[in-house]
């Protein structure tokens, strides 16, 4: 395990009400990603899984920055801001550009923390979970975005489990 249960920063699932439950589970999934990357240097963060995959922990952090940006800034807040890392020429730049450079790792964490902070502010200031954004011609409620984000982190945290185990044998929550 990465931390003893008494030192685990994640909640105990004792959330009350729909909003607190969704926000709490999403917060815990975000913390899980951070925990799975804790203590790793740039080389380990950028280490690929197995060929031909370009999956790495650094790629996951960069990817989740883009996912946070897409759903909260673009879809819900309606901002016309380019998604971090992804380009027209390289739709997988979040993974392809994950290089073993300490500054690239620091920049990825700064971007991820900024996107998470924006999302947390947006959710905290939203009058309710029925607030909607637009995806193409469809509207989507904040509630559905929160559920999607929990699912997205859970899936990628499963990938992070295997990546971390491959790096140094550590397994856990």
CSV table of C-alpha atoms in Angstrom, one decimal, residues 96-159:
chain,number,residue,atom,x,y,z
A,96,UNK,CA,3.4,11.3,-27.1
A,97,UNK,CA,5.0,14.3,-25.6
A,98,UNK,CA,5.5,12.8,-22.1
A,99,UNK,CA,9.3,13.0,-21.9
A,100,UNK,CA,11.7,12.2,-19.1
A,101,UNK,CA,12.4,15.9,-18.3
A,102,UNK,CA,11.9,17.2,-14.7
A,103,UNK,CA,10.5,20.5,-16.1
A,104,UNK,CA,8.0,18.6,-18.3
A,105,UNK,CA,6.8,16.7,-15.2
A,106,UNK,CA,6.6,19.9,-13.1
A,107,UNK,CA,4.7,21.7,-15.9
A,108,UNK,CA,2.3,18.8,-16.2
A,109,UNK,CA,1.5,18.9,-12.5
A,110,UNK,CA,1.1,22.7,-12.6
A,111,UNK,CA,-1.4,22.3,-15.5
A,112,UNK,CA,-3.3,19.5,-13.9
A,113,UNK,CA,-3.5,21.4,-10.5
A,114,UNK,CA,-4.8,24.5,-12.4
A,115,UNK,CA,-7.4,22.6,-14.2
A,116,UNK,CA,-8.5,20.8,-11.1
A,117,UNK,CA,-8.7,24.1,-9.2
A,118,UNK,CA,-10.8,25.6,-12.0
A,119,UNK,CA,-13.2,22.6,-12.0
A,120,UNK,CA,-13.5,22.7,-8.2
A,121,UNK,CA,-14.4,26.4,-8.3
A,122,UNK,CA,-16.9,25.8,-11.1
A,123,UNK,CA,-18.6,23.1,-9.2
A,124,UNK,CA,-18.6,25.0,-5.9
A,125,UNK,CA,-20.1,28.1,-7.5
A,126,UNK,CA,-22.7,26.2,-9.6
A,127,UNK,CA,-26.2,26.7,-8.2
A,128,UNK,CA,-27.1,23.1,-8.7
A,129,UNK,CA,-26.2,19.8,-10.5
A,130,UNK,CA,-28.6,20.6,-13.3
A,131,UNK,CA,-26.4,23.4,-14.7
A,132,UNK,CA,-25.7,22.4,-18.3
A,133,UNK,CA,-23.1,22.8,-20.9
A,134,UNK,CA,-23.1,21.9,-24.6
A,135,UNK,CA,-21.3,19.1,-26.4
A,136,UNK,CA,-22.0,19.5,-30.1
A,137,UNK,CA,-25.8,19.9,-30.3
A,138,UNK,CA,-26.5,18.2,-27.0
A,139,UNK,CA,-26.7,19.6,-23.6
A,140,UNK,CA,-25.1,17.8,-20.6
A,141,UNK,CA,-25.7,18.4,-16.9
A,142,UNK,CA,-23.0,19.0,-14.4
A,143,UNK,CA,-24.2,15.9,-12.6
A,144,UNK,CA,-23.4,13.7,-15.7
A,145,UNK,CA,-20.0,15.4,-16.1
A,146,UNK,CA,-19.1,14.6,-12.5
A,147,UNK,CA,-20.1,11.0,-12.9
A,148,UNK,CA,-18.2,10.8,-16.2
A,149,UNK,CA,-15.1,12.3,-14.5
A,150,UNK,CA,-15.3,9.7,-11.7
A,151,UNK,CA,-15.4,7.0,-14.3
A,152,UNK,CA,-12.6,8.5,-16.4
A,153,UNK,CA,-10.3,8.7,-13.3
A,154,UNK,CA,-11.2,5.2,-12.1
A,155,UNK,CA,-10.3,3.7,-15.5
A,156,UNK,CA,-7.0,5.6,-15.8
A,157,UNK,CA,-6.2,4.9,-12.1
A,158,UNK,CA,-6.4,1.2,-13.0
A,159,UNK,CA,-3.8,1.9,-15.7
